[in-house]
Short mmCIF file of C-alpha atoms in Angstrom, two decimals:
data_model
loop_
_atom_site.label_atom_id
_atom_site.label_comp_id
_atom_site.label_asym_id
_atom_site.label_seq_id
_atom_site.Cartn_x
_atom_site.Cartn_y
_atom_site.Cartn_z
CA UNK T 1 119.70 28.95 92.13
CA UNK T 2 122.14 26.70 95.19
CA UNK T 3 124.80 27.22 91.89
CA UNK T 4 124.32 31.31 91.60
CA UNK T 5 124.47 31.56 95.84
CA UNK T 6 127.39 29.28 95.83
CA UNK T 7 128.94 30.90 93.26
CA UNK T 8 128.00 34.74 95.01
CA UNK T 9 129.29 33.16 98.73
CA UNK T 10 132.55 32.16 97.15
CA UNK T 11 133.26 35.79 95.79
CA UNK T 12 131.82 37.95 98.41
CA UNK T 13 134.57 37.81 100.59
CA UNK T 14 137.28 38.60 98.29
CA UNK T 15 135.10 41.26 96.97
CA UNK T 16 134.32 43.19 100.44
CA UNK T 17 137.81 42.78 101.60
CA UNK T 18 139.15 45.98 100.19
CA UNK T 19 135.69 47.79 101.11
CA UNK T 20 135.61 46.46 104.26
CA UNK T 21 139.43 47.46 105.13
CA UNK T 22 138.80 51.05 103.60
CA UNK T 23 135.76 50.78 106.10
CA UNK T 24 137.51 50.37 108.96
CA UNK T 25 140.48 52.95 108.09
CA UNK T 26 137.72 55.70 107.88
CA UNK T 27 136.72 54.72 111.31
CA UNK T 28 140.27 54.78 112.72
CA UNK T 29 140.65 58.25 112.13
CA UNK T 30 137.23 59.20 112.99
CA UNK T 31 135.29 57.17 115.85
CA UNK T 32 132.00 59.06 115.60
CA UNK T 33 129.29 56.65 112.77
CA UNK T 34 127.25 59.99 112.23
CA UNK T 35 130.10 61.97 111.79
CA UNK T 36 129.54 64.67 109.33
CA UNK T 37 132.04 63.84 106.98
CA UNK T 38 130.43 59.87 106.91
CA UNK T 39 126.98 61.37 106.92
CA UNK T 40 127.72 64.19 103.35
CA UNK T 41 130.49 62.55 102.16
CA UNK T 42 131.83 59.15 102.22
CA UNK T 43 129.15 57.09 100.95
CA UNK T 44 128.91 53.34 99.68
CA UNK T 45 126.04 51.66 100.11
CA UNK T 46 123.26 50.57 98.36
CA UNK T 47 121.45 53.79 98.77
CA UNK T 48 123.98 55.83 97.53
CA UNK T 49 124.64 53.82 94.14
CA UNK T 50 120.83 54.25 93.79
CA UNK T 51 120.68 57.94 94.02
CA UNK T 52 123.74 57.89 92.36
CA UNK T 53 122.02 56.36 88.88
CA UNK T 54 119.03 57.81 89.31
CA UNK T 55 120.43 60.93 89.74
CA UNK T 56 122.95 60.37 87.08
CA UNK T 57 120.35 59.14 84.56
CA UNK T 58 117.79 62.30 83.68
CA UNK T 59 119.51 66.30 84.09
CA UNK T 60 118.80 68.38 81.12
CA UNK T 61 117.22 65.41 79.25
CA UNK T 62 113.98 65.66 81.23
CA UNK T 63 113.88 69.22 79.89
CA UNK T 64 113.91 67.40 75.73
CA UNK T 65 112.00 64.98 76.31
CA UNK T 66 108.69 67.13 75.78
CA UNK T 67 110.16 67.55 72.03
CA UNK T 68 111.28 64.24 71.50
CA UNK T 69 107.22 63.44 71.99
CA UNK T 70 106.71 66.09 69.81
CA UNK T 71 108.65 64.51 66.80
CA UNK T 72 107.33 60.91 67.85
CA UNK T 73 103.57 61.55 68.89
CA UNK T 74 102.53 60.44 72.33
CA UNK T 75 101.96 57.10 72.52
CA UNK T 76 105.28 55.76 70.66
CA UNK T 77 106.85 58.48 73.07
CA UNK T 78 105.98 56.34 76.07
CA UNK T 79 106.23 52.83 74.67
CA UNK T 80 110.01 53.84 73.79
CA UNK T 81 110.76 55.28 76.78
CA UNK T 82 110.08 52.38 78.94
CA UNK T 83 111.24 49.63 76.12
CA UNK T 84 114.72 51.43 76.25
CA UNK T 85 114.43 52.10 80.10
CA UNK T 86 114.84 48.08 80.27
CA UNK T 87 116.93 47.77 78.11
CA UNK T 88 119.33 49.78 79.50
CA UNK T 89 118.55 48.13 82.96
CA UNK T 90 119.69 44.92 81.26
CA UNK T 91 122.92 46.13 79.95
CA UNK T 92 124.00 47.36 83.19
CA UNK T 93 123.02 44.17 84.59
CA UNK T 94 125.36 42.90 82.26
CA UNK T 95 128.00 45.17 82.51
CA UNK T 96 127.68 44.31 86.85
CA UNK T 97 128.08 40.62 85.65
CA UNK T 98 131.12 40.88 84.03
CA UNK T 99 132.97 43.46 86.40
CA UNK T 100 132.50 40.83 89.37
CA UNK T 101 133.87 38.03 87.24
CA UNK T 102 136.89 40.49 86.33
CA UNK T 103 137.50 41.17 89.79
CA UNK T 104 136.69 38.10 91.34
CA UNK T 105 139.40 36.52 88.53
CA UNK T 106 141.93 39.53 89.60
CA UNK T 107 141.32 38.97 92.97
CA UNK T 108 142.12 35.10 92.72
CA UNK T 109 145.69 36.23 91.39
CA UNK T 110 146.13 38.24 94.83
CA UNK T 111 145.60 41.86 92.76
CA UNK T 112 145.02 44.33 94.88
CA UNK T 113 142.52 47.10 93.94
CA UNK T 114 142.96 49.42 97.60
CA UNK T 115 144.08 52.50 95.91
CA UNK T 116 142.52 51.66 92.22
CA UNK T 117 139.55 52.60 90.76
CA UNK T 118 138.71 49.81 88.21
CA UNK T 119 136.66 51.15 84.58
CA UNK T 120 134.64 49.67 82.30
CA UNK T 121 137.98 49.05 79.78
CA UNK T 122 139.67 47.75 82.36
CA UNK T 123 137.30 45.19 82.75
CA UNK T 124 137.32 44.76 79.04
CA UNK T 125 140.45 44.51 78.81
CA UNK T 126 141.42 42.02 81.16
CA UNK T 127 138.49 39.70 79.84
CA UNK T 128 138.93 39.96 76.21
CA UNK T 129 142.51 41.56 75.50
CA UNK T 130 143.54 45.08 73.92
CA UNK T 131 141.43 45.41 71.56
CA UNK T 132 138.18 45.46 73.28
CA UNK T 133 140.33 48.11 75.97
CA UNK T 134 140.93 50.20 73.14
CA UNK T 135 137.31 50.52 72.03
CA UNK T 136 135.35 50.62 75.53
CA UNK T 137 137.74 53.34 75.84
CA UNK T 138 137.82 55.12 72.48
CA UNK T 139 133.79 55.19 73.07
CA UNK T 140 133.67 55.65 76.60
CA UNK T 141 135.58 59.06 76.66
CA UNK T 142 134.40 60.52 73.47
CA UNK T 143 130.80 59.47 74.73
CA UNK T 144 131.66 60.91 78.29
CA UNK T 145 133.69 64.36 77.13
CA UNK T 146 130.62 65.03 74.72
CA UNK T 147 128.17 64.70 77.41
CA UNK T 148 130.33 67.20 79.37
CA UNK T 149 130.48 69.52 77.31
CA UNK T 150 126.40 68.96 76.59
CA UNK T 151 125.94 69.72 80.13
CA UNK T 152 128.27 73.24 80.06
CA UNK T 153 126.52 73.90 76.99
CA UNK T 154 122.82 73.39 78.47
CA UNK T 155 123.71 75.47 81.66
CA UNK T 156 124.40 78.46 79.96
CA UNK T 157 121.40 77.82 77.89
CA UNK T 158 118.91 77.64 80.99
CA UNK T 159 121.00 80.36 82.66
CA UNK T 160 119.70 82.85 79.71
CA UNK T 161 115.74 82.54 80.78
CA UNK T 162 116.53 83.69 84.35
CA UNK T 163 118.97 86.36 82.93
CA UNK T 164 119.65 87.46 79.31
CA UNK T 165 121.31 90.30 80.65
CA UNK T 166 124.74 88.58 79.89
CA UNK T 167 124.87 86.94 76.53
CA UNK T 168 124.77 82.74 76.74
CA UNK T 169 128.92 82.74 76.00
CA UNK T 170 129.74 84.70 78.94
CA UNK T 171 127.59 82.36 80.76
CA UNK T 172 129.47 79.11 79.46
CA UNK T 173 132.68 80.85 80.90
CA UNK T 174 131.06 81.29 84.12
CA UNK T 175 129.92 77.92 84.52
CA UNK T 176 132.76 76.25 83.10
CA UNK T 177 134.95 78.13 86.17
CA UNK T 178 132.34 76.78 88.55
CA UNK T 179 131.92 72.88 86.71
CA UNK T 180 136.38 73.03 87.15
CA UNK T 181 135.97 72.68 91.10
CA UNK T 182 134.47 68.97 90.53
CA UNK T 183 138.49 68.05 90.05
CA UNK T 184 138.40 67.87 94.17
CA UNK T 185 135.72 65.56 94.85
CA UNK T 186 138.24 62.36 94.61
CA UNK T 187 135.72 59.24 93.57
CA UNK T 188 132.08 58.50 93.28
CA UNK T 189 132.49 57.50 97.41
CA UNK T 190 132.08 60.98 97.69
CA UNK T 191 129.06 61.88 95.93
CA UNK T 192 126.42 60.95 98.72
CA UNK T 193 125.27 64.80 99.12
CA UNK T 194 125.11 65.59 95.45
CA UNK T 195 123.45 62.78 93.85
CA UNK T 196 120.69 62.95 96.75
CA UNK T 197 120.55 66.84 96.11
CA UNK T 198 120.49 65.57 92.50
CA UNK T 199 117.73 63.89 92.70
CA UNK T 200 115.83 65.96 94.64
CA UNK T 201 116.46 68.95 92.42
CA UNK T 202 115.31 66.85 88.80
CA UNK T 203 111.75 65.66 91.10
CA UNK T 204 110.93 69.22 91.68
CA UNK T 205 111.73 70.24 87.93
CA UNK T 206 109.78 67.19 86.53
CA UNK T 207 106.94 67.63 88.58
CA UNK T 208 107.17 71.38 88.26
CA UNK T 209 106.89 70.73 84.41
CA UNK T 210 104.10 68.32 84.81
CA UNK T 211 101.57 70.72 86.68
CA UNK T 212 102.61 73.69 85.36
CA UNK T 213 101.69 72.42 81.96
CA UNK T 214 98.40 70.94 83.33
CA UNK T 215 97.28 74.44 85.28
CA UNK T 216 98.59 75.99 82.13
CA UNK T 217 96.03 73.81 79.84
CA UNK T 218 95.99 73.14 76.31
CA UNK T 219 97.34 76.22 74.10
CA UNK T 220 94.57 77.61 71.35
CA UNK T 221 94.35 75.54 68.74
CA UNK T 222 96.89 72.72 69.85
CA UNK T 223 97.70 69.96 67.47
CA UNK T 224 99.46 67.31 68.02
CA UNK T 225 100.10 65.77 64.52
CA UNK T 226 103.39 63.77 65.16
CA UNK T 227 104.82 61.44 63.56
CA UNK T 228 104.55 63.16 60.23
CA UNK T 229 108.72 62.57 58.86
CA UNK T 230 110.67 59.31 59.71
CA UNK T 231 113.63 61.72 60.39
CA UNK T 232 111.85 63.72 62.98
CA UNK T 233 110.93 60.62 64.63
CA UNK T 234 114.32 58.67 64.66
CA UNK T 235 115.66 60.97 65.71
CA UNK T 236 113.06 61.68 68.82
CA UNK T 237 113.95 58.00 69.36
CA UNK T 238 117.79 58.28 69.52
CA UNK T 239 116.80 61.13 72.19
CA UNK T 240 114.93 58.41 74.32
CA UNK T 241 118.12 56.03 73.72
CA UNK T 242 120.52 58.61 74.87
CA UNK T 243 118.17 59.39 78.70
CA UNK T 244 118.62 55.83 79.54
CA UNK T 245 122.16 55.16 78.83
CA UNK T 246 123.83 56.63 81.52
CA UNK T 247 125.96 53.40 81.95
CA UNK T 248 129.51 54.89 81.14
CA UNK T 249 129.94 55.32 84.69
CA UNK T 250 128.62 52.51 86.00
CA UNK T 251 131.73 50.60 86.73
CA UNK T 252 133.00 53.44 88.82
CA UNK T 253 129.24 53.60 90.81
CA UNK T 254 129.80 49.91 91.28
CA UNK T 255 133.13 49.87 92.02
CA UNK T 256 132.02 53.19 95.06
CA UNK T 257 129.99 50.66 96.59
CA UNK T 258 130.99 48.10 99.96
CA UNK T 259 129.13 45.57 98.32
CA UNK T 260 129.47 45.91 94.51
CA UNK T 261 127.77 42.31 94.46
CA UNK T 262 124.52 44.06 95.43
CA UNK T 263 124.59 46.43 91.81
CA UNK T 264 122.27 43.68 90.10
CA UNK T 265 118.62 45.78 90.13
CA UNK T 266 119.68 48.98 91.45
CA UNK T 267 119.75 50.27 88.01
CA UNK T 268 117.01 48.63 87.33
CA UNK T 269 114.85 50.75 90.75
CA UNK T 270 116.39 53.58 90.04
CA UNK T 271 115.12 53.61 86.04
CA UNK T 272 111.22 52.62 87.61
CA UNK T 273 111.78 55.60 89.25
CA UNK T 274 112.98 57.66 86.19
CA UNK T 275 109.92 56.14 84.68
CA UNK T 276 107.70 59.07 87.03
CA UNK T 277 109.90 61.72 86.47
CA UNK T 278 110.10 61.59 82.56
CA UNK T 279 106.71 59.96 81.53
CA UNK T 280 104.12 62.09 83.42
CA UNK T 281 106.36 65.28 82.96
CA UNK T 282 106.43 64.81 78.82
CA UNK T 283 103.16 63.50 78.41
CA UNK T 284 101.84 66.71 79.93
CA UNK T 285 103.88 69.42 78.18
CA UNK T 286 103.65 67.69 75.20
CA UNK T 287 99.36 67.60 75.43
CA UNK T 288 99.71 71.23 76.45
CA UNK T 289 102.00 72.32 73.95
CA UNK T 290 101.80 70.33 71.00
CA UNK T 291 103.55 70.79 67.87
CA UNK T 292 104.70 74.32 69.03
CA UNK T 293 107.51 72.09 70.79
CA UNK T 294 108.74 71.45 67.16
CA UNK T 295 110.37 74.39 67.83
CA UNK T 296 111.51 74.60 71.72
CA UNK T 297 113.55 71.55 72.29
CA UNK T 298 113.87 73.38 75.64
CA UNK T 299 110.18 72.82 77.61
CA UNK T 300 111.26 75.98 79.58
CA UNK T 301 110.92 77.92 76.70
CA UNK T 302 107.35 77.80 76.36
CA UNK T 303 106.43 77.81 80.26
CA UNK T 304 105.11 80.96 81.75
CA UNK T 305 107.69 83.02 83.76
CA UNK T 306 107.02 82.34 87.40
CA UNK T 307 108.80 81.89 90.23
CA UNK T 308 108.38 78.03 90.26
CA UNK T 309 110.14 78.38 86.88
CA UNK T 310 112.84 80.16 88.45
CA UNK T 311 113.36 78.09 91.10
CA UNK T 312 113.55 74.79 88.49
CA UNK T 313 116.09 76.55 86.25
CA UNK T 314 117.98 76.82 89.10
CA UNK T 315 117.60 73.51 90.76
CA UNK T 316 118.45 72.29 86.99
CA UNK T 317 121.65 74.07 86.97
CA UNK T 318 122.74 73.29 90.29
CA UNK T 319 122.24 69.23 89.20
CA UNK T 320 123.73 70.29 85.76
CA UNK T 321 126.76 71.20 87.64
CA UNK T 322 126.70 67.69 89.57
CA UNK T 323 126.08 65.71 86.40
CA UNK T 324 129.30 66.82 84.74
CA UNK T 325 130.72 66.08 88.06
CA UNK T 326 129.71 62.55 87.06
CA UNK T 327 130.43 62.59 83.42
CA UNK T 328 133.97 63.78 84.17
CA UNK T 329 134.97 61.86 87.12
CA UNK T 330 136.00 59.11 85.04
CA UNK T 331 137.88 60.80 82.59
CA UNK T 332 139.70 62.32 85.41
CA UNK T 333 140.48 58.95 86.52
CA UNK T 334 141.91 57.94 83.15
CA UNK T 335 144.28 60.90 82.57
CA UNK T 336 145.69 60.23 86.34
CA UNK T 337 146.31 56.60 85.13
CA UNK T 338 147.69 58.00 81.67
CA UNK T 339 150.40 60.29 84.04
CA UNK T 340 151.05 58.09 86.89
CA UNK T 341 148.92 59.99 89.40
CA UNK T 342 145.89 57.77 89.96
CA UNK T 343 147.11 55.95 93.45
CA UNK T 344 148.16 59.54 95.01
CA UNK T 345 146.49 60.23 98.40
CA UNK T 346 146.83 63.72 98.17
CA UNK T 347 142.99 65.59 96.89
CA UNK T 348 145.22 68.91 95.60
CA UNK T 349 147.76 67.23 93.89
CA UNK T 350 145.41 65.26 92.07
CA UNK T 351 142.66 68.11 91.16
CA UNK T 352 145.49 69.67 89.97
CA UNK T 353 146.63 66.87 87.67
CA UNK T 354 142.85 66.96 86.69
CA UNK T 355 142.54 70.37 85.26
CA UNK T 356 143.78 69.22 81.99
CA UNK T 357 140.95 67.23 81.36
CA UNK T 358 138.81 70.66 82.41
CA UNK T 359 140.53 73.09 79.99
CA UNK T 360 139.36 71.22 76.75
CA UNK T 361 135.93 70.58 77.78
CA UNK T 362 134.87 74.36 78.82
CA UNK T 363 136.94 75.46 74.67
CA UNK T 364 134.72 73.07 72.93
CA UNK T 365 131.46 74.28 75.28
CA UNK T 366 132.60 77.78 73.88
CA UNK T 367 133.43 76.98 70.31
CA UNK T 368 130.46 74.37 69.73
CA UNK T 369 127.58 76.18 71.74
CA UNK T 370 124.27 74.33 69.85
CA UNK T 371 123.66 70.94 72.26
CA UNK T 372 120.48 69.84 70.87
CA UNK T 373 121.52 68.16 67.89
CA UNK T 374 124.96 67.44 68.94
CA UNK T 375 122.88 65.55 71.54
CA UNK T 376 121.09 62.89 68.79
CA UNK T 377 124.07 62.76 66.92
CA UNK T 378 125.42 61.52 70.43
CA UNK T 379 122.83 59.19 71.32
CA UNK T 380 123.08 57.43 67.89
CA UNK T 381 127.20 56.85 67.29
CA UNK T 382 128.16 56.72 70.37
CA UNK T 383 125.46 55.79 73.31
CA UNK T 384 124.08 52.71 70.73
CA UNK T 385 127.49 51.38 70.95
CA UNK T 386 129.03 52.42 74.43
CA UNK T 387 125.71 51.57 76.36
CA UNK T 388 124.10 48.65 74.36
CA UNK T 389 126.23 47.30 71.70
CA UNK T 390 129.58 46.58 73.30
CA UNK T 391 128.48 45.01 77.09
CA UNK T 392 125.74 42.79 75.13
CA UNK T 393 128.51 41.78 72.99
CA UNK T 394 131.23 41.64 75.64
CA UNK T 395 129.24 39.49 78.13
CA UNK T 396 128.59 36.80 74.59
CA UNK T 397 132.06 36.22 74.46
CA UNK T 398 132.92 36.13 77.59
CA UNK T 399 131.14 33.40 78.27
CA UNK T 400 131.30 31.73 74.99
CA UNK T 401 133.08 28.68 76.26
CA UNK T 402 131.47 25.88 78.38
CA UNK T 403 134.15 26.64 81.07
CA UNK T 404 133.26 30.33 81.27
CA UNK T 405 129.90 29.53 81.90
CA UNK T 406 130.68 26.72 84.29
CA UNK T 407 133.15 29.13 86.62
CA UNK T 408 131.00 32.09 86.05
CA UNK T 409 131.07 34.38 89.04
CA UNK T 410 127.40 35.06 88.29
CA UNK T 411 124.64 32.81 87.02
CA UNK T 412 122.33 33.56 84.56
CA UNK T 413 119.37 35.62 86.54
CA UNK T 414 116.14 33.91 88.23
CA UNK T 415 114.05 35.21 85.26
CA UNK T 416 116.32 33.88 82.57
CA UNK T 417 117.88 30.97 83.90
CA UNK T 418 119.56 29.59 80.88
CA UNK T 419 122.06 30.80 79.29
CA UNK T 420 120.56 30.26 75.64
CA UNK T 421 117.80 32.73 76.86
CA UNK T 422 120.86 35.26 77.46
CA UNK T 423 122.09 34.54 74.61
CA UNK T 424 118.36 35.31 72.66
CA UNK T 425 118.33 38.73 74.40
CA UNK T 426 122.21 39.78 73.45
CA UNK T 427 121.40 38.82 70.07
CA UNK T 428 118.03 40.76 69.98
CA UNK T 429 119.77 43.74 71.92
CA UNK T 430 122.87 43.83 69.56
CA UNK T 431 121.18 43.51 66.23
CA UNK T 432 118.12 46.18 67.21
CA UNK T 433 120.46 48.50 68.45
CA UNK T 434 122.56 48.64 65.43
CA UNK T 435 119.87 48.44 63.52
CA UNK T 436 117.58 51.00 64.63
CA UNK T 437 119.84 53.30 66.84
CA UNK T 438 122.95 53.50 65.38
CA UNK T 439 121.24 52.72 61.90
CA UNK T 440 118.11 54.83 61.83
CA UNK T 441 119.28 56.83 64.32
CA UNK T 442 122.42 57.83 62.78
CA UNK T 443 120.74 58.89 59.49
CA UNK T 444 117.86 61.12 61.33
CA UNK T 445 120.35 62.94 63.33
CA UNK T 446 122.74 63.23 61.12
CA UNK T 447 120.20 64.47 58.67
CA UNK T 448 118.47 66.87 61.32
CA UNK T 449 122.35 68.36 62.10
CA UNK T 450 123.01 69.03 58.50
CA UNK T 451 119.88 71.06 58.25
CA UNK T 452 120.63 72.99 60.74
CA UNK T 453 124.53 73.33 60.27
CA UNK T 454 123.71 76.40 58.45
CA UNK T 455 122.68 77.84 61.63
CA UNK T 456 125.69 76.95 63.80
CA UNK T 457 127.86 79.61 64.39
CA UNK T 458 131.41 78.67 66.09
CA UNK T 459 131.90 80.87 69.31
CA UNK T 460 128.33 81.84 69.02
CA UNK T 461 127.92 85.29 71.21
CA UNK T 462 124.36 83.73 71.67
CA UNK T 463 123.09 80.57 69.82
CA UNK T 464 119.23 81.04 69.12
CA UNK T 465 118.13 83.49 71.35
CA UNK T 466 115.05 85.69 70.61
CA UNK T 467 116.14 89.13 69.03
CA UNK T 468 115.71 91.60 71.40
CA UNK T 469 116.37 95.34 71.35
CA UNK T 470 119.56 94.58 74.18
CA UNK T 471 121.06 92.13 71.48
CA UNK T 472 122.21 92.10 67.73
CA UNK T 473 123.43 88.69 68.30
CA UNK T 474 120.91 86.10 67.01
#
């Protein structure tokens, strides 16, 4: 343990000393600590890359994960969720471990990082060459621009059981207008107000779910017969793979923070506290529901119109709208490196460079408007790879050589203090993962979207909604 502290004193320093000097330039030009704008907006801390993963980590999944039990049965529902929950709070353990050796390695050559925002192929990249750049961010941006568009896609979807007055296309144009004014928040510094509102907003919706369901009480004749087909519950799993891998922006939380030293269990809390959103909320609709949620991947669906309902739709869409905030924030930050824009002080200039990220996201929302099995297909190419695969593997050869492991910025944790152990776990991680997620996975969703590609229809007027006398579209 004196090795790891030495080892964290030596760094800390270097690693503050652009915080600390963006710290103090805030405070030149505005003398008051509980200034608004410090209080709402410029946020680094701890605290704020907590709320910021939490937050980050369960939008419209908590509203799937009901059918995901469904297709699994309850108790295999629950043992996944919190198997995957830590392993996806080791991975961005591991993915914190390697961005403080990058930096601490950059920072030795005098690099300054004032006006950069360093990403997770960045890191890659200057640890293991081009190659690993060019698939962190191959992975990374499909990964995040599908979840993007998932999250347009879904808010025009919950939209509809408030008001099916306008058909769920218009919707996606409507929201896509609204999700285009996240080009002026400038970096995840500036997501203190939203990911707390975030947060907020998913704790009333899962908790909403969970009584609701309970007051409601078991439907007549309820059966809850899953698993019955390995396809159905693969992919259920890939589902539960996909709610805890919100780690493609986890560089850019870390990198948000004064302190990024400090990442090490954060996403570890803030999954624990995921754990009482998405457990007790699934578990309940599921025993309510049953196999009826076979067919409602959407748990509103099958709630009782109320005005608690309303108010979690909305609360939903409001954190929908924050959520591709955070699923496009790095993208943006890519395309300003890709045109030479990134280090530009000015917020207009650069939310106008943005909008071409924008534009492509809200067609594909319109052409491709059927998220739920886009959303396994998803978890199982891209998440198994993005999110477990390649920092597991990464972090191994980083640290393959004695040396590496002797000038490691970062000791093995308290709980696994050899590096062998490490090594056991990668292994385990890497080989299960491919194995089982990308594997399994990738055949059950795959499977389950061919089945249903019968029923896509590109620029859908209004994917699956209930015939009703108002609509011919079905």
């Amino acid at each position: 343990m004196s090795g790891q502290k030495q080892a964290e004193e030596a760094i800390v320093p270097s690693l503050n000393e652009a915080s600390e000097h963006e710290e103090k330039e805030e405070e030149k030009g505005d003398h008051s600590i509980f200034s608004v704008k410090s209080l709402l907006w410029h946020g680094g801390s701890v605290y704020d890359a907590w709320f910021s993963c939490a937050s980050n980590q369960v939008a419209q999944v908590l509203l799937t994960l009901p059918y995901s039990f469904s297709q699994m049965g309850m108790l295999s529902g629950i043992i996944l969720q919190i198997f995957y929950g830590f392993l996806g709070s080791w991975t961005a353990y591991l993915i914190s471990v390697l961005y403080i050796e990058y930096r601490s390695r950059k920072e030795k050559e005098n690099v300054s990082f004032k006006n950069h925002v360093i990403q997770w192929f960045e890191v890659l990249d200057g640890l293991l060459g081009p190659y690993w750049k060019a698939v962190g961010l191959a992975f990374n941006c499909t990964f995040l621009l599908f979840g993007s568009v998932i999250q347009l896609i879904a808010c025009a979807s919950n939209i509809y059981y408030i008001n099916d007055k306008l058909d769920k296309r218009t919707w996606t144009y409507i929201f896509g207008a609204c999700c285009a004014t996240t080009v002026f928040i400038p970096s995840f510094h500036n997501y203190r107000m939203w990911s707390f509102l975030g947060l907020g907003m998913t704790t009333y919706t899962a908790w909403y779910l969970t009584i609701a369901a309970l007051v409601h009480g078991q439907v007549e004749g309820v059966t809850h017969q899953g698993p019955t087909k390995l396809v159905l519950y693969f992919t259920g799993a890939t589902n539960i793979l996909y709610t805890f891998g919100g780690h493609a922006v986890t560089v850019e939380i870390m990198h948000a923070m004064w302190k990024p030293q400090k990442f090490k269990c954060i996403y570890l809390l803030a999954t624990l506290y995921v754990f009482t959103l998405t457990i007790p909320s699934a578990a309940a609709v599921y025993w309510a529901f049953g196999d009826q949620l076979l067919n409602h991947s959407n748990a509103f669906s099958l709630l009782p119109h109320s005005g608690w309902r309303d108010a979690a739709v909305v609360l939903m869409l409001i954190h929908q709208f924050i959520t591709f905030g955070f699923a496009c924030t790095p993208l943006y930050f890519v395309w300003e490196k890709v045109v030479g824009m990134h280090d530009t002080k000015s917020i207009c200039l650069r939310a106008v460079c943005r909008l071409p990220v924008v534009i492509p996201i809200w067609f594909l929302a319109i052409i491709f408007p059927f998220f739920g099995p886009i959303n396994s297909a998803v978890g199982s190419l891209l998440v198994s790879f993005t999110v477990y695969i390649i920092p597991a593997l990464a972090h191994m050869l980083t640290y393959k050589s004695a040396s590496a492991r002797q000038n490691a910025a970062e000791k093995p944790p308290f709980f696994l203090p050899s590096w062998t152990a490490v090594y056991a776990v990668n292994t385990f991680i890497v080989a299960w993962v491919f194995v089982v997620g990308f594997g399994l996975g990738g055949w059950a969703s795959m499977t389950n979207f061919i089945k249903q590609v019968d029923t896509f229809g590109l620029f859908a007027k209004c994917y699956q909604c209930p015939p009703s006398p108002s609509s011919k579209h079905h």
